[in-house]
Amino acid sequence: MRRSLLVLAASVAVAGPAAADCRSSWVKTFPGPEVTLPTQGRVLLTLGGSLEKVDVAATVRFVSEQRRERVAVVSSFSGFNQRLVVLSPEKPLAPGTWDLVLLQAPRGLEPKLGRWTVADASDTTAPSLTATPRAGPTSWKAYGCGPASLVPIEGVATNEVALLEVLLTRPGAPPATAVLAPHDGALELGHGMCGGQFSLAPGTKATVVLTPIDLAGNRGASSQPIEVVAPGPGL
């Protein structure tokens, strides 16, 4: 299940259209289809539009030919007009090819969310960060439906395909924990016009700690705290 950073950077697959219309239904899945899952591998769904409120445990299944397995929600985080859900099969999947399917998908959305090969391979080794994450240049831009506030973390590299648990701490608010997928060696902690992970008021100072979690659920060592400042007009 070990993969290079090049595979990691390319492993975000989009099932259905990205939401140019903020009201449309859309979903992204991680990892991509080239990654082999363990029998109880973890998958990240990013749900937007009308799918933000969907009951994942009730409406998502792993399907292989005539076999159908329910999913268990490992974690769920409501971001800015989107929801991030980590799931795994309730029971170990048999080795083979499995689809992740959304039952009663909205019109215009492909019900098959992803397809993976599942292998019965043991993995008890914790993943690790192989670079030092750092705050990247922020940006803020006004749009018709609202601003885009981008707060990137760069230098995100791991020794295998992994999710990143993000612990965000800011003054006057309880800590927030979300599990995100890296893309092109970075994490995006802000939001676009229609949605995103976190909504931070302009000038907000926050601290971010990253913890890698591989697809078998093994947790690695956390990063040092990373300080970020949310952008805004004139900042």
PDB file of C-alpha atoms in Angstrom:
ATOM      1  CA  MET A   1       0.000   0.000   0.000  1.00  0.00           C
ATOM      2  CA  ARG A   2       3.055   2.227   0.049  1.00  0.00           C
ATOM      3  CA  ARG A   3       3.024   4.881  -2.652  1.00  0.00           C
ATOM      4  CA  SER A   4       5.273   7.736  -3.685  1.00  0.00           C
ATOM      5  CA  LEU A   5       4.385  11.388  -3.232  1.00  0.00           C
ATOM      6  CA  LEU A   6       3.732  11.582  -6.970  1.00  0.00           C
ATOM      7  CA  VAL A   7       0.886   9.114  -6.619  1.00  0.00           C
ATOM      8  CA  LEU A   8      -0.344  10.925  -3.520  1.00  0.00           C
ATOM      9  CA  ALA A   9      -0.490  14.271  -5.304  1.00  0.00           C
ATOM     10  CA  ALA A  10      -2.534  12.833  -8.145  1.00  0.00           C
ATOM     11  CA  SER A  11      -4.904  10.704  -6.121  1.00  0.00           C
ATOM     12  CA  VAL A  12      -7.925  12.997  -5.743  1.00  0.00           C
ATOM     13  CA  ALA A  13     -10.721  11.759  -7.999  1.00  0.00           C
ATOM     14  CA  VAL A  14     -13.864  13.753  -8.740  1.00  0.00           C
ATOM     15  CA  ALA A  15     -17.136  11.867  -9.130  1.00  0.00           C
ATOM     16  CA  GLY A  16     -19.636  14.261 -10.652  1.00  0.00           C
ATOM     17  CA  PRO A  17     -19.186  17.902 -11.658  1.00  0.00           C
ATOM     18  CA  ALA A  18     -17.335  20.404  -9.518  1.00  0.00           C
ATOM     19  CA  ALA A  19     -19.781  23.020  -8.362  1.00  0.00           C
ATOM     20  CA  ALA A  20     -19.606  26.121 -10.494  1.00  0.00           C
ATOM     21  CA  ASP A  21     -23.242  26.600  -9.463  1.00  0.00           C
ATOM     22  CA  CYS A  22     -23.205  26.769  -5.664  1.00  0.00           C
ATOM     23  CA  ARG A  23     -26.596  25.027  -5.511  1.00  0.00           C
ATOM     24  CA  SER A  24     -25.595  21.923  -7.488  1.00  0.00           C
ATOM     25  CA  SER A  25     -24.838  18.543  -5.923  1.00  0.00           C
ATOM     26  CA  TRP A  26     -21.261  17.349  -6.045  1.00  0.00           C
ATOM     27  CA  VAL A  27     -18.887  14.930  -4.358  1.00  0.00           C
ATOM     28  CA  LYS A  28     -15.149  14.279  -4.388  1.00  0.00           C
ATOM     29  CA  THR A  29     -13.527  11.027  -3.307  1.00  0.00           C
ATOM     30  CA  PHE A  30     -10.055  10.187  -1.999  1.00  0.00           C
ATOM     31  CA  PRO A  31      -8.001   8.154  -2.729  1.00  0.00           C
ATOM     32  CA  GLY A  32      -8.019   7.695  -6.497  1.00  0.00           C
ATOM     33  CA  PRO A  33      -8.742   4.412  -8.288  1.00  0.00           C
ATOM     34  CA  GLU A  34      -5.056   3.574  -8.768  1.00  0.00           C
ATOM     35  CA  VAL A  35      -4.678   3.042  -5.011  1.00  0.00           C
ATOM     36  CA  THR A  36      -5.306  -0.421  -3.548  1.00  0.00           C
ATOM     37  CA  LEU A  37      -7.451  -0.403  -0.406  1.00  0.00           C
ATOM     38  CA  PRO A  38      -7.091  -2.749   2.572  1.00  0.00           C
ATOM     39  CA  THR A  39     -10.141  -4.813   3.416  1.00  0.00           C
ATOM     40  CA  GLN A  40     -11.404  -2.111   5.803  1.00  0.00           C
ATOM     41  CA  GLY A  41      -9.777   0.813   4.044  1.00  0.00           C
ATOM     42  CA  ARG A  42     -10.749   4.414   4.704  1.00  0.00           C
ATOM     43  CA  VAL A  43     -12.228   6.685   2.049  1.00  0.00           C
ATOM     44  CA  LEU A  44     -12.828  10.440   2.276  1.00  0.00           C
ATOM     45  CA  LEU A  45     -15.992  11.925   0.782  1.00  0.00           C
ATOM     46  CA  THR A  46     -16.301  15.692   0.340  1.00  0.00           C
ATOM     47  CA  LEU A  47     -19.997  16.483  -0.117  1.00  0.00           C
ATOM     48  CA  GLY A  48     -21.412  19.770  -1.388  1.00  0.00           C
ATOM     49  CA  GLY A  49     -24.715  21.292  -2.451  1.00  0.00           C
ATOM     50  CA  SER A  50     -27.759  19.199  -1.595  1.00  0.00           C
ATOM     51  CA  LEU A  51     -25.489  16.282  -0.635  1.00  0.00           C
ATOM     52  CA  GLU A  52     -24.105  18.166   2.362  1.00  0.00           C
ATOM     53  CA  LYS A  53     -26.935  16.835   4.548  1.00  0.00           C
ATOM     54  CA  VAL A  54     -27.109  13.295   3.140  1.00  0.00           C
ATOM     55  CA  ASP A  55     -27.108  10.409   5.628  1.00  0.00           C
ATOM     56  CA  VAL A  56     -23.953   8.647   4.445  1.00  0.00           C
ATOM     57  CA  ALA A  57     -24.431   5.514   6.565  1.00  0.00           C
ATOM     58  CA  ALA A  58     -27.953   5.055   5.172  1.00  0.00           C
ATOM     59  CA  THR A  59     -27.328   5.904   1.515  1.00  0.00           C
ATOM     60  CA  VAL A  60     -23.767   4.806   0.631  1.00  0.00           C
ATOM     61  CA  ARG A  61     -22.714   1.192   0.025  1.00  0.00           C
ATOM     62  CA  PHE A  62     -19.706  -0.774  -1.158  1.00  0.00           C
ATOM     63  CA  VAL A  63     -20.889  -2.955  -4.059  1.00  0.00           C
ATOM     64  CA  SER A  64     -19.156  -5.818  -5.897  1.00  0.00           C
ATOM     65  CA  GLU A  65     -21.310  -7.793  -8.337  1.00  0.00           C
ATOM     66  CA  GLN A  66     -24.134  -9.162  -6.148  1.00  0.00           C
ATOM     67  CA  ARG A  67     -22.420  -8.304  -2.866  1.00  0.00           C
ATOM     68  CA  ARG A  68     -23.332  -5.161  -0.951  1.00  0.00           C
ATOM     69  CA  GLU A  69     -21.744  -3.934   2.278  1.00  0.00           C
ATOM     70  CA  ARG A  70     -22.814  -1.085   4.548  1.00  0.00           C
ATOM     71  CA  VAL A  71     -20.415   1.702   5.490  1.00  0.00           C
ATOM     72  CA  ALA A  72     -19.402   3.019   8.914  1.00  0.00           C
ATOM     73  CA  VAL A  73     -18.747   6.728   9.423  1.00  0.00           C
ATOM     74  CA  VAL A  74     -15.315   7.133  11.015  1.00  0.00           C
ATOM     75  CA  SER A  75     -15.489  10.935  11.235  1.00  0.00           C
ATOM     76  CA  SER A  76     -17.629  13.782   9.931  1.00  0.00           C
ATOM     77  CA  PHE A  77     -16.892  17.507   9.777  1.00  0.00           C
ATOM     78  CA  SER A  78     -19.205  20.265   8.590  1.00  0.00           C
ATOM     79  CA  GLY A  79     -17.112  22.882   6.834  1.00  0.00           C
ATOM     80  CA  PHE A  80     -18.137  25.987   4.915  1.00  0.00           C
ATOM     81  CA  ASN A  81     -21.083  24.796   2.755  1.00  0.00           C
ATOM     82  CA  GLN A  82     -19.649  21.296   2.526  1.00  0.00           C
ATOM     83  CA  ARG A  83     -19.156  18.193   4.666  1.00  0.00           C
ATOM     84  CA  LEU A  84     -16.115  15.951   4.955  1.00  0.00           C
ATOM     85  CA  VAL A  85     -16.868  12.319   5.827  1.00  0.00           C
ATOM     86  CA  VAL A  86     -14.332   9.548   6.389  1.00  0.00           C
ATOM     87  CA  LEU A  87     -15.901   6.127   5.989  1.00  0.00           C
ATOM     88  CA  SER A  88     -14.923   2.474   5.896  1.00  0.00           C
ATOM     89  CA  PRO A  89     -16.858  -0.747   5.312  1.00  0.00           C
ATOM     90  CA  GLU A  90     -18.667  -2.058   8.398  1.00  0.00           C
ATOM     91  CA  LYS A  91     -17.234  -5.509   7.708  1.00  0.00           C
ATOM     92  CA  PRO A  92     -13.975  -6.414   5.942  1.00  0.00           C
ATOM     93  CA  LEU A  93     -14.412  -6.521   2.160  1.00  0.00           C
ATOM     94  CA  ALA A  94     -13.453  -9.622   0.222  1.00  0.00           C
ATOM     95  CA  PRO A  95     -10.453  -9.106  -2.074  1.00  0.00           C
ATOM     96  CA  GLY A  96     -11.524  -7.936  -5.521  1.00  0.00           C
ATOM     97  CA  THR A  97     -12.988  -4.875  -7.220  1.00  0.00           C
ATOM     98  CA  TRP A  98     -15.474  -2.776  -5.281  1.00  0.00           C
ATOM     99  CA  ASP A  99     -17.519   0.296  -6.194  1.00  0.00           C
ATOM    100  CA  LEU A 100     -18.668   2.933  -3.732  1.00  0.00           C
ATOM    101  CA  VAL A 101     -22.267   3.718  -4.678  1.00  0.00           C
ATOM    102  CA  LEU A 102     -24.685   6.456  -3.632  1.00  0.00           C
ATOM    103  CA  LEU A 103     -28.213   5.055  -3.456  1.00  0.00           C
ATOM    104  CA  GLN A 104     -30.915   7.349  -4.862  1.00  0.00           C
ATOM    105  CA  ALA A 105     -28.382   9.783  -6.327  1.00  0.00           C
ATOM    106  CA  PRO A 106     -29.764  13.198  -7.384  1.00  0.00           C
ATOM    107  CA  ARG A 107     -30.582  13.626 -11.065  1.00  0.00           C
ATOM    108  CA  GLY A 108     -27.464  14.395 -13.071  1.00  0.00           C
ATOM    109  CA  LEU A 109     -25.042  12.890 -10.545  1.00  0.00           C
ATOM    110  CA  GLU A 110     -23.268   9.616 -11.299  1.00  0.00           C
ATOM    111  CA  PRO A 111     -24.247   7.188  -8.486  1.00  0.00           C
ATOM    112  CA  LYS A 112     -20.857   5.428  -8.593  1.00  0.00           C
ATOM    113  CA  LEU A 113     -18.572   7.547  -6.412  1.00  0.00           C
ATOM    114  CA  GLY A 114     -15.409   5.501  -6.798  1.00  0.00           C
ATOM    115  CA  ARG A 115     -13.901   2.116  -7.679  1.00  0.00           C
ATOM    116  CA  TRP A 116     -10.966   0.405  -5.999  1.00  0.00           C
ATOM    117  CA  THR A 117      -9.149  -2.889  -5.900  1.00  0.00           C
ATOM    118  CA  VAL A 118      -9.254  -4.371  -2.398  1.00  0.00           C
ATOM    119  CA  ALA A 119      -6.418  -6.597  -1.211  1.00  0.00           C
ATOM    120  CA  ASP A 120      -6.075  -8.638   1.952  1.00  0.00           C
ATOM    121  CA  ALA A 121      -2.752  -7.142   3.064  1.00  0.00           C
ATOM    122  CA  SER A 122      -1.875  -6.360   6.655  1.00  0.00           C
ATOM    123  CA  ASP A 123      -0.668  -2.827   7.430  1.00  0.00           C
ATOM    124  CA  THR A 124       0.238  -1.876  10.995  1.00  0.00           C
ATOM    125  CA  THR A 125       2.964   0.660  10.168  1.00  0.00           C
ATOM    126  CA  ALA A 126       2.230   4.285  11.007  1.00  0.00           C
ATOM    127  CA  PRO A 127       2.644   6.840   8.198  1.00  0.00           C
ATOM    128  CA  SER A 128       5.008   9.779   8.574  1.00  0.00           C
ATOM    129  CA  LEU A 129       5.457  13.293   7.284  1.00  0.00           C
ATOM    130  CA  THR A 130       8.552  13.495   5.068  1.00  0.00           C
ATOM    131  CA  ALA A 131       8.755  17.292   4.872  1.00  0.00           C
ATOM    132  CA  THR A 132       8.049  20.228   7.149  1.00  0.00           C
ATOM    133  CA  PRO A 133       4.598  21.731   6.483  1.00  0.00           C
ATOM    134  CA  ARG A 134       4.496  25.532   6.392  1.00  0.00           C
ATOM    135  CA  ALA A 135       1.968  28.295   5.848  1.00  0.00           C
ATOM    136  CA  GLY A 136       1.748  29.361   2.204  1.00  0.00           C
ATOM    137  CA  PRO A 137       0.768  32.732   0.726  1.00  0.00           C
ATOM    138  CA  THR A 138      -2.876  33.553   1.414  1.00  0.00           C
ATOM    139  CA  SER A 139      -5.293  35.326  -0.922  1.00  0.00           C
ATOM    140  CA  TRP A 140      -8.734  36.915  -0.678  1.00  0.00           C
ATOM    141  CA  LYS A 141     -11.021  37.910  -3.551  1.00  0.00           C
ATOM    142  CA  ALA A 142     -14.616  39.149  -3.673  1.00  0.00           C
ATOM    143  CA  TYR A 143     -17.114  37.347  -5.933  1.00  0.00           C
ATOM    144  CA  GLY A 144     -20.806  37.724  -6.648  1.00  0.00           C
ATOM    145  CA  CYS A 145     -21.903  35.032  -4.172  1.00  0.00           C
ATOM    146  CA  GLY A 146     -19.249  35.849  -1.574  1.00  0.00           C
ATOM    147  CA  PRO A 147     -15.485  36.026  -1.143  1.00  0.00           C
ATOM    148  CA  ALA A 148     -12.859  33.342  -1.671  1.00  0.00           C
ATOM    149  CA  SER A 149     -10.460  33.175   1.274  1.00  0.00           C
ATOM    150  CA  LEU A 150      -7.528  30.855   0.585  1.00  0.00           C
ATOM    151  CA  VAL A 151      -5.298  29.695   3.450  1.00  0.00           C
ATOM    152  CA  PRO A 152      -2.876  27.073   2.077  1.00  0.00           C
ATOM    153  CA  ILE A 153      -0.470  24.795   3.937  1.00  0.00           C
ATOM    154  CA  GLU A 154       2.457  23.847   1.705  1.00  0.00           C
ATOM    155  CA  GLY A 155       5.149  21.190   1.988  1.00  0.00           C
ATOM    156  CA  VAL A 156       2.671  18.438   2.826  1.00  0.00           C
ATOM    157  CA  ALA A 157       4.414  15.163   1.980  1.00  0.00           C
ATOM    158  CA  THR A 158       4.005  11.674   3.433  1.00  0.00           C
ATOM    159  CA  ASN A 159       5.762   8.366   2.898  1.00  0.00           C
ATOM    160  CA  GLU A 160       2.554   6.656   1.739  1.00  0.00           C
ATOM    161  CA  VAL A 161      -0.940   7.552   0.615  1.00  0.00           C
ATOM    162  CA  ALA A 162      -2.504   9.172   3.658  1.00  0.00           C
ATOM    163  CA  LEU A 163      -5.170  11.517   4.878  1.00  0.00           C
ATOM    164  CA  LEU A 164      -4.268  14.494   7.061  1.00  0.00           C
ATOM    165  CA  GLU A 165      -6.095  15.216  10.287  1.00  0.00           C
ATOM    166  CA  VAL A 166      -6.128  18.983  10.809  1.00  0.00           C
ATOM    167  CA  LEU A 167      -6.477  20.404  14.318  1.00  0.00           C
ATOM    168  CA  LEU A 168      -7.227  24.131  14.026  1.00  0.00           C
ATOM    169  CA  THR A 169      -7.149  26.312  17.137  1.00  0.00           C
ATOM    170  CA  ARG A 170      -8.180  29.972  17.190  1.00  0.00           C
ATOM    171  CA  PRO A 171      -8.962  32.487  19.936  1.00  0.00           C
ATOM    172  CA  GLY A 172     -12.538  32.576  21.187  1.00  0.00           C
ATOM    173  CA  ALA A 173     -13.619  29.349  19.494  1.00  0.00           C
ATOM    174  CA  PRO A 174     -13.410  25.652  20.385  1.00  0.00           C
ATOM    175  CA  PRO A 175     -10.751  23.622  18.541  1.00  0.00           C
ATOM    176  CA  ALA A 176     -11.913  22.218  15.194  1.00  0.00           C
ATOM    177  CA  THR A 177     -10.739  18.871  13.818  1.00  0.00           C
ATOM    178  CA  ALA A 178     -11.214  17.896  10.176  1.00  0.00           C
ATOM    179  CA  VAL A 179      -9.717  15.145   8.032  1.00  0.00           C
ATOM    180  CA  LEU A 180      -8.595  16.395   4.613  1.00  0.00           C
ATOM    181  CA  ALA A 181      -6.946  15.025   1.490  1.00  0.00           C
ATOM    182  CA  PRO A 182      -3.707  16.627   0.282  1.00  0.00           C
ATOM    183  CA  HIS A 183      -3.438  17.754  -3.322  1.00  0.00           C
ATOM    184  CA  ASP A 184      -0.248  18.663  -5.179  1.00  0.00           C
ATOM    185  CA  GLY A 185       1.698  18.650  -1.915  1.00  0.00           C
ATOM    186  CA  ALA A 186      -0.606  21.105  -0.166  1.00  0.00           C
ATOM    187  CA  LEU A 187      -3.764  21.431   1.930  1.00  0.00           C
ATOM    188  CA  GLU A 188      -6.337  24.174   1.376  1.00  0.00           C
ATOM    189  CA  LEU A 189      -7.775  25.343   4.692  1.00  0.00           C
ATOM    190  CA  GLY A 190      -9.800  28.283   3.442  1.00  0.00           C
ATOM    191  CA  HIS A 191     -12.776  28.338   1.091  1.00  0.00           C
ATOM    192  CA  GLY A 192     -13.834  29.358  -2.374  1.00  0.00           C
ATOM    193  CA  MET A 193     -16.941  31.307  -3.309  1.00  0.00           C
ATOM    194  CA  CYS A 194     -19.226  28.297  -2.867  1.00  0.00           C
ATOM    195  CA  GLY A 195     -17.578  26.310  -0.105  1.00  0.00           C
ATOM    196  CA  GLY A 196     -14.484  24.949   1.541  1.00  0.00           C
ATOM    197  CA  GLN A 197     -12.989  23.516   4.691  1.00  0.00           C
ATOM    198  CA  PHE A 198     -12.872  26.418   7.149  1.00  0.00           C
ATOM    199  CA  SER A 199     -14.395  29.893   7.228  1.00  0.00           C
ATOM    200  CA  LEU A 200     -12.038  32.268   9.050  1.00  0.00           C
ATOM    201  CA  ALA A 201     -12.847  35.946   9.540  1.00  0.00           C
ATOM    202  CA  PRO A 202     -10.274  38.293   7.949  1.00  0.00           C
ATOM    203  CA  GLY A 203      -7.294  38.759  10.218  1.00  0.00           C
ATOM    204  CA  THR A 204      -8.029  35.682  12.337  1.00  0.00           C
ATOM    205  CA  LYS A 205      -4.862  34.155  13.782  1.00  0.00           C
ATOM    206  CA  ALA A 206      -4.969  30.382  14.090  1.00  0.00           C
ATOM    207  CA  THR A 207      -2.654  27.471  14.828  1.00  0.00           C
ATOM    208  CA  VAL A 208      -2.729  24.295  12.745  1.00  0.00           C
ATOM    209  CA  VAL A 209      -1.349  20.845  13.632  1.00  0.00           C
ATOM    210  CA  LEU A 210      -1.304  18.053  11.023  1.00  0.00           C
ATOM    211  CA  THR A 211      -1.401  14.321  11.768  1.00  0.00           C
ATOM    212  CA  PRO A 212      -1.086  11.750   8.937  1.00  0.00           C
ATOM    213  CA  ILE A 213      -3.524   8.822   8.974  1.00  0.00           C
ATOM    214  CA  ASP A 214      -3.074   6.069   6.394  1.00  0.00           C
ATOM    215  CA  LEU A 215      -5.853   4.167   4.654  1.00  0.00           C
ATOM    216  CA  ALA A 216      -5.676   1.365   7.219  1.00  0.00           C
ATOM    217  CA  GLY A 217      -6.281   3.850  10.049  1.00  0.00           C
ATOM    218  CA  ASN A 218      -2.724   3.954  11.429  1.00  0.00           C
ATOM    219  CA  ARG A 219      -1.823   7.354  12.919  1.00  0.00           C
ATOM    220  CA  GLY A 220       1.594   8.920  12.544  1.00  0.00           C
ATOM    221  CA  ALA A 221       3.426  11.606  14.492  1.00  0.00           C
ATOM    222  CA  SER A 222       1.960  15.114  14.365  1.00  0.00           C
ATOM    223  CA  SER A 223       3.614  18.178  12.913  1.00  0.00           C
ATOM    224  CA  GLN A 224       4.794  21.140  14.920  1.00  0.00           C
ATOM    225  CA  PRO A 225       2.156  23.897  15.251  1.00  0.00           C
ATOM    226  CA  ILE A 226       1.843  26.073  12.131  1.00  0.00           C
ATOM    227  CA  GLU A 227       0.660  29.642  12.544  1.00  0.00           C
ATOM    228  CA  VAL A 228      -1.658  31.114   9.917  1.00  0.00           C
ATOM    229  CA  VAL A 229      -3.451  34.444   9.493  1.00  0.00           C
ATOM    230  CA  ALA A 230      -6.683  34.553   7.474  1.00  0.00           C
ATOM    231  CA  PRO A 231      -6.615  37.036   4.584  1.00  0.00           C
ATOM    232  CA  GLY A 232      -9.119  39.775   3.912  1.00  0.00           C
ATOM    233  CA  PRO A 233      -9.544  43.031   2.009  1.00  0.00           C
ATOM    234  CA  GLY A 234      -6.550  45.227   2.677  1.00  0.00           C
ATOM    235  CA  LEU A 235      -4.631  42.505   4.576  1.00  0.00           C
TER     236      LEU A 235
END
